[in-house]
Coordinates of C-alpha atoms in Angstrom, one line a residue:
M29 CA 182.2 20.6 -62.1
S30 CA 182.8 24.5 -61.4
D31 CA 181.9 26.7 -58.7
E32 CA 180.0 28.5 -60.9
K33 CA 177.9 26.5 -63.0
S34 CA 177.2 24.2 -59.5
S35 CA 176.3 28.1 -58.0
T36 CA 173.7 28.8 -60.3
T37 CA 172.3 25.6 -61.7
L38 CA 170.5 22.7 -59.7
L39 CA 169.3 19.8 -61.5
G40 CA 169.9 21.6 -65.0
L41 CA 167.7 24.4 -63.4
D42 CA 169.0 28.2 -63.8
L43 CA 168.0 29.1 -60.3
G44 CA 168.6 32.6 -61.1
K45 CA 166.2 33.0 -63.8
L46 CA 163.6 30.5 -61.9
L47 CA 164.1 32.7 -58.7
G48 CA 163.6 36.2 -60.9
S49 CA 160.5 35.3 -61.9
F50 CA 159.1 35.2 -58.6
R51 CA 158.0 38.6 -57.4
L52 CA 158.6 38.2 -53.5
P53 CA 156.7 41.1 -51.1
T54 CA 159.7 43.1 -49.6
V55 CA 159.6 43.8 -46.3
D56 CA 160.8 47.0 -44.4
V57 CA 162.4 45.0 -41.7
G58 CA 163.5 47.9 -39.5
Q59 CA 160.0 49.3 -39.1
L60 CA 158.6 45.4 -38.3
I61 CA 161.0 45.7 -35.8
E62 CA 160.1 49.1 -34.3
T63 CA 156.1 48.0 -34.2
N64 CA 157.0 45.0 -32.6
R65 CA 159.0 47.0 -30.1
K66 CA 156.3 49.2 -29.4
N67 CA 153.6 46.5 -29.2
M68 CA 156.4 44.9 -26.4
D69 CA 156.6 48.3 -24.6
A70 CA 152.5 48.7 -24.9
L71 CA 152.5 45.2 -23.1
V72 CA 154.8 46.3 -20.2
A73 CA 153.1 49.6 -19.7
A74 CA 149.5 47.5 -19.5
Q75 CA 151.5 44.9 -17.1
R76 CA 152.6 47.9 -15.3
S77 CA 149.3 49.4 -14.8
V78 CA 147.6 46.1 -13.9
T79 CA 150.3 45.6 -11.5
D80 CA 150.0 49.3 -9.8
G81 CA 146.3 48.6 -10.0
Y82 CA 146.5 45.4 -7.9
T83 CA 149.0 46.6 -5.5
S84 CA 146.4 49.1 -5.0
L85 CA 143.9 47.1 -4.3
A86 CA 146.0 44.9 -2.0
R87 CA 147.0 48.0 0.4
R88 CA 143.1 48.7 0.0
Q89 CA 142.4 45.2 1.5
V90 CA 144.8 45.7 4.2
E91 CA 143.5 48.9 5.3
I92 CA 139.8 47.8 5.1
F93 CA 140.9 44.8 7.6
Q94 CA 142.8 47.0 9.8
N95 CA 139.9 49.3 10.3
T96 CA 137.7 46.5 10.7
M97 CA 139.7 45.0 13.5
E98 CA 140.1 48.4 15.0
M99 CA 136.2 48.7 15.1
A100 CA 135.5 45.7 16.4
Q101 CA 138.6 45.9 19.3
G102 CA 136.9 49.3 20.0
V103 CA 133.0 47.8 20.3
I104 CA 134.4 44.6 22.4
K105 CA 136.4 47.1 24.6
A106 CA 132.7 49.3 25.2
K107 CA 130.8 46.2 26.0
R108 CA 133.2 44.9 28.3
E109 CA 133.0 48.1 30.3
A110 CA 129.5 48.4 29.7
K111 CA 129.4 44.7 31.3
K112 CA 131.7 46.0 34.5
S113 CA 129.9 49.1 35.2
G114 CA 126.5 46.6 35.7
E115 CA 124.7 48.2 32.5
A116 CA 122.9 45.6 30.4
S117 CA 124.8 44.5 27.2
S118 CA 121.7 45.1 24.8
G119 CA 120.0 47.8 26.1
G120 CA 120.8 51.8 27.3
G121 CA 124.8 51.4 27.2
D122 CA 126.7 54.2 25.4
G123 CA 127.8 51.7 22.6
P124 CA 125.8 50.6 20.1
S125 CA 123.3 47.5 20.3
S126 CA 124.1 44.4 18.6
T127 CA 121.4 44.9 15.6
E128 CA 123.2 48.6 15.3
M129 CA 126.2 47.0 14.9
A130 CA 125.1 44.4 12.4
K131 CA 123.5 46.8 10.1
M132 CA 126.7 49.3 10.7
A133 CA 129.3 45.8 9.6
F134 CA 127.0 45.0 6.9
N135 CA 126.8 48.2 5.0
M136 CA 130.4 49.0 5.8
A137 CA 131.1 45.5 4.1
I138 CA 128.6 46.4 1.1
Q139 CA 130.4 49.7 0.4
N140 CA 134.6 47.8 0.7
M141 CA 133.2 45.3 -1.8
K142 CA 132.3 48.3 -3.9
D143 CA 135.5 50.0 -3.6
L144 CA 137.5 46.9 -4.3
A145 CA 135.3 45.9 -7.5
E146 CA 135.6 49.4 -8.6
A147 CA 139.7 49.2 -7.7
A148 CA 140.0 46.2 -9.8
S149 CA 137.8 47.4 -12.6
K150 CA 139.9 50.6 -13.2
A151 CA 142.7 48.3 -13.2
N152 CA 142.0 46.2 -15.6
G153 CA 140.3 49.0 -17.8
E154 CA 143.2 50.9 -18.1
A155 CA 145.3 47.7 -19.3
L156 CA 142.5 47.0 -21.5
A157 CA 142.5 50.4 -23.2
L158 CA 146.3 50.6 -23.4
I159 CA 146.3 47.3 -25.4
N160 CA 143.5 48.4 -27.6
E161 CA 145.1 51.3 -28.7
R162 CA 148.4 49.3 -29.1
M163 CA 146.5 46.8 -31.6
K164 CA 145.0 49.8 -33.9
A165 CA 148.6 51.4 -34.4
T166 CA 150.0 48.3 -35.0
L167 CA 147.1 47.5 -37.5
T168 CA 147.5 51.2 -39.1
E169 CA 151.7 50.5 -39.0
L170 CA 150.8 47.3 -40.9
K171 CA 148.8 48.7 -43.3
A172 CA 151.0 51.4 -44.3
M173 CA 153.6 48.5 -44.6
R174 CA 152.1 46.9 -47.6
G175 CA 150.3 49.7 -48.9
T176 CA 154.0 51.2 -49.4
K177 CA 155.7 47.9 -50.5
E178 CA 153.3 46.5 -52.9

């Protein structure tokens, strides 16, 4: 059996003629690779955006905690000093009353929650915008590849 005959026929079929009759779509591999590279770059940028946003969020949480602790220490110190000097802890001392402190703490907690939710939403929104933008570009690129190769 000759090499030429075995490479072009299989079970008596001429593979060259058989494959020649099929019109397989051609794909620009370079353009496909470039599209996927851009997709990966967009995913990396989105991840970086989320990471930066949540790093900022964590820093803000630490800052809130530190401020809360400083404020609590200040109030405790003021109450101790008022007690030492013989003033009533709930009455007419220089420091705020317990009710006023509770209101201030509640309002501060609400504002802090809003700030943290806003920061998280911003981080997620930026990442989502990057991914959406890239998805639209990918669809456009794939349509262009399909249109030019038909």
